[in-house]
Amino acid sequence: MAQVYLSLGSNIDRGRHIRAGLDALAAEFGNLSVSRVFESEAVGFDGDNFYNLVVGLHTDLPVGQLAVRLREIEDANGRVRSGPKFSARTLDIDILTYDDLAGEFDGVKLPRGEIVKNAFVLQPLAELAPAQRHPLTGETFAEMWEDYDKDKQKLWPVHFPWP
């Protein structure tokens, strides 16, 4: 079973879609490790604030099949793919890491580049898996967060009950 970390985000009916995404992931993959939920401003476009978090799970699905299953969960939550890359979305689920794979696998680039770019990915990942090492840099996610320029992007934790 592979250890996988996913990022989840939503800025349309955020609470409902994040809960639905978590419910679908739990139904599909069983026990989940879940970071706190963070709110942040939209990055790359003007829009409503996002809720973001990171989820850890184990799966025996290969990368490509996992990506297809995650797209199905997004689609079931009203995800529209016809708009610009940076736009509002009901639910976005991205594979951040899949074990320690590095490279392109079934069209999925691993580890996901947003880990080093976006606070709304790195902070919850560092919280959830502080000792886990980035497959390319070898740094732990905690070290990466410690070195991250925290003035670059603002985010704050929000109360978000989920079973």
Coordinates of C-alpha atoms in Angstrom, one line a residue:
M1 CA 0.0 0.0 0.0
A2 CA 1.3 3.4 -1.0
Q3 CA 1.3 6.4 1.4
V4 CA -0.3 9.2 -0.4
Y5 CA -0.9 12.9 0.5
L6 CA -3.6 14.9 -1.2
S7 CA -4.5 18.5 -1.1
L8 CA -8.1 19.5 -1.0
G9 CA -9.5 23.0 -1.7
S10 CA -12.8 24.7 -2.3
N11 CA -14.1 28.2 -2.6
I12 CA -17.7 27.5 -3.7
D13 CA -19.9 26.4 -0.8
R14 CA -16.7 25.5 0.9
G15 CA -17.9 23.6 3.9
R16 CA -20.3 21.4 2.0
H17 CA -17.8 20.4 -0.7
I18 CA -14.9 19.8 1.6
R19 CA -17.0 17.6 3.8
A20 CA -18.4 15.7 0.8
G21 CA -14.8 15.3 -0.5
L22 CA -13.6 13.9 2.9
D23 CA -16.7 11.6 3.1
A24 CA -16.0 10.3 -0.4
L25 CA -12.3 9.7 0.3
A26 CA -13.1 8.0 3.6
A27 CA -15.7 5.7 1.9
E28 CA -13.1 4.8 -0.8
F29 CA -9.9 4.6 1.1
G30 CA -10.9 4.0 4.7
N31 CA -9.0 5.7 7.6
L32 CA -7.7 9.2 6.7
S33 CA -5.2 11.4 8.4
V34 CA -6.5 15.0 8.1
S35 CA -4.8 18.3 8.8
R36 CA -6.5 21.3 10.1
V37 CA -8.5 23.3 7.6
F38 CA -7.0 26.7 6.6
E39 CA -8.7 29.6 4.9
S40 CA -6.7 31.6 2.4
E41 CA -7.2 34.2 -0.3
A42 CA -7.5 33.0 -3.9
V43 CA -4.1 32.7 -5.6
G44 CA -3.8 33.6 -9.3
F45 CA -7.2 35.2 -9.6
D46 CA -9.7 37.4 -7.8
G47 CA -12.3 35.3 -6.1
D48 CA -13.7 34.2 -2.8
N49 CA -11.4 32.8 -0.1
F50 CA -10.6 29.1 -0.2
Y51 CA -10.7 26.4 2.4
N52 CA -7.6 24.1 2.1
L53 CA -6.3 21.0 3.9
V54 CA -4.1 18.0 3.4
V55 CA -5.3 14.4 3.7
G56 CA -3.1 11.3 4.1
L57 CA -4.3 7.9 3.1
H58 CA -3.0 4.5 1.9
T59 CA -4.0 2.9 -1.4
D60 CA -3.1 0.1 -3.7
L61 CA -4.3 2.0 -6.7
P62 CA -1.6 3.0 -9.1
V63 CA -1.1 6.7 -9.7
G64 CA -3.1 6.9 -12.9
Q65 CA -6.1 5.1 -11.4
L66 CA -5.9 7.2 -8.2
A67 CA -6.0 10.3 -10.3
V68 CA -9.0 9.1 -12.3
R69 CA -10.9 8.3 -9.0
L70 CA -10.1 11.7 -7.6
R71 CA -11.4 13.4 -10.7
E72 CA -14.6 11.4 -10.3
I73 CA -15.0 12.6 -6.8
E74 CA -14.4 16.2 -8.0
D75 CA -17.0 15.8 -10.8
A76 CA -19.5 14.3 -8.4
N77 CA -19.2 17.6 -6.5
G78 CA -19.9 19.8 -9.5
R79 CA -16.4 20.5 -10.6
V80 CA -16.4 22.5 -13.8
R81 CA -13.2 22.0 -16.0
S82 CA -14.1 24.3 -18.9
G83 CA -13.0 27.6 -17.2
P84 CA -9.5 29.1 -16.8
K85 CA -6.9 27.2 -14.8
F86 CA -7.0 29.7 -11.9
S87 CA -10.7 30.0 -11.2
A88 CA -13.3 29.3 -8.5
R89 CA -14.0 25.6 -7.9
T90 CA -16.4 23.5 -5.9
L91 CA -13.7 20.9 -5.1
D92 CA -10.1 20.4 -6.1
I93 CA -8.2 17.3 -5.1
D94 CA -4.5 17.0 -6.1
I95 CA -2.0 14.3 -5.5
L96 CA 0.9 15.9 -3.6
T97 CA 3.1 12.8 -3.0
Y98 CA 2.8 9.1 -3.7
D99 CA 5.3 7.3 -1.6
D100 CA 8.7 8.8 -2.6
L101 CA 8.0 8.8 -6.4
A102 CA 9.5 11.6 -8.4
G103 CA 8.8 12.1 -12.1
E104 CA 5.8 11.8 -14.3
F105 CA 3.5 8.8 -13.8
D106 CA 0.4 8.3 -16.0
G107 CA 0.4 12.0 -16.7
V108 CA 0.7 13.0 -13.0
K109 CA 3.9 15.0 -12.0
L110 CA 5.2 13.9 -8.6
P111 CA 5.8 15.4 -6.2
R112 CA 3.4 18.2 -7.0
G113 CA 5.2 21.5 -7.5
E114 CA 2.7 23.5 -5.3
I115 CA 4.3 21.9 -2.2
V116 CA 7.2 24.4 -2.4
K117 CA 5.1 27.3 -3.8
N118 CA 1.9 27.6 -1.8
A119 CA 1.5 28.1 1.9
F120 CA -2.0 26.6 1.8
V121 CA -0.4 23.3 0.7
L122 CA 2.9 23.3 2.6
Q123 CA 1.6 24.4 6.1
P124 CA -1.1 21.7 6.4
L125 CA 1.3 19.1 4.8
A126 CA 4.0 20.0 7.4
E127 CA 1.5 19.8 10.1
L128 CA 0.2 16.4 9.0
A129 CA 3.6 14.8 8.0
P130 CA 6.3 16.9 9.6
A131 CA 9.1 14.2 9.4
Q132 CA 8.2 13.1 5.9
R133 CA 10.8 14.1 3.3
H134 CA 10.2 15.8 0.0
P135 CA 11.2 13.2 -2.7
L136 CA 13.4 15.7 -4.6
T137 CA 14.9 18.0 -2.0
G138 CA 15.2 15.5 0.9
E139 CA 14.1 18.2 3.3
T140 CA 11.4 17.3 5.8
F141 CA 8.1 19.1 5.3
A142 CA 8.6 20.7 8.7
E143 CA 12.0 22.1 7.6
M144 CA 10.5 23.4 4.4
W145 CA 7.7 25.2 6.3
E146 CA 10.2 26.6 8.8
D147 CA 12.1 28.1 5.9
Y148 CA 9.1 29.3 3.9
D149 CA 8.5 33.0 3.5
K150 CA 5.3 33.3 5.5
D151 CA 4.7 36.9 4.3
K152 CA 4.3 35.5 0.8
Q153 CA 0.7 34.1 1.4
K154 CA -1.6 34.6 4.3
L155 CA -3.7 31.8 5.7
W156 CA -5.3 31.0 9.0
P157 CA -6.8 28.0 10.6
V158 CA -10.6 27.7 10.8
H159 CA -12.8 25.6 13.0
F160 CA -14.0 22.8 10.8
P161 CA -15.7 19.8 12.5
W162 CA -15.6 16.6 10.5
P163 CA -15.9 13.1 11.9

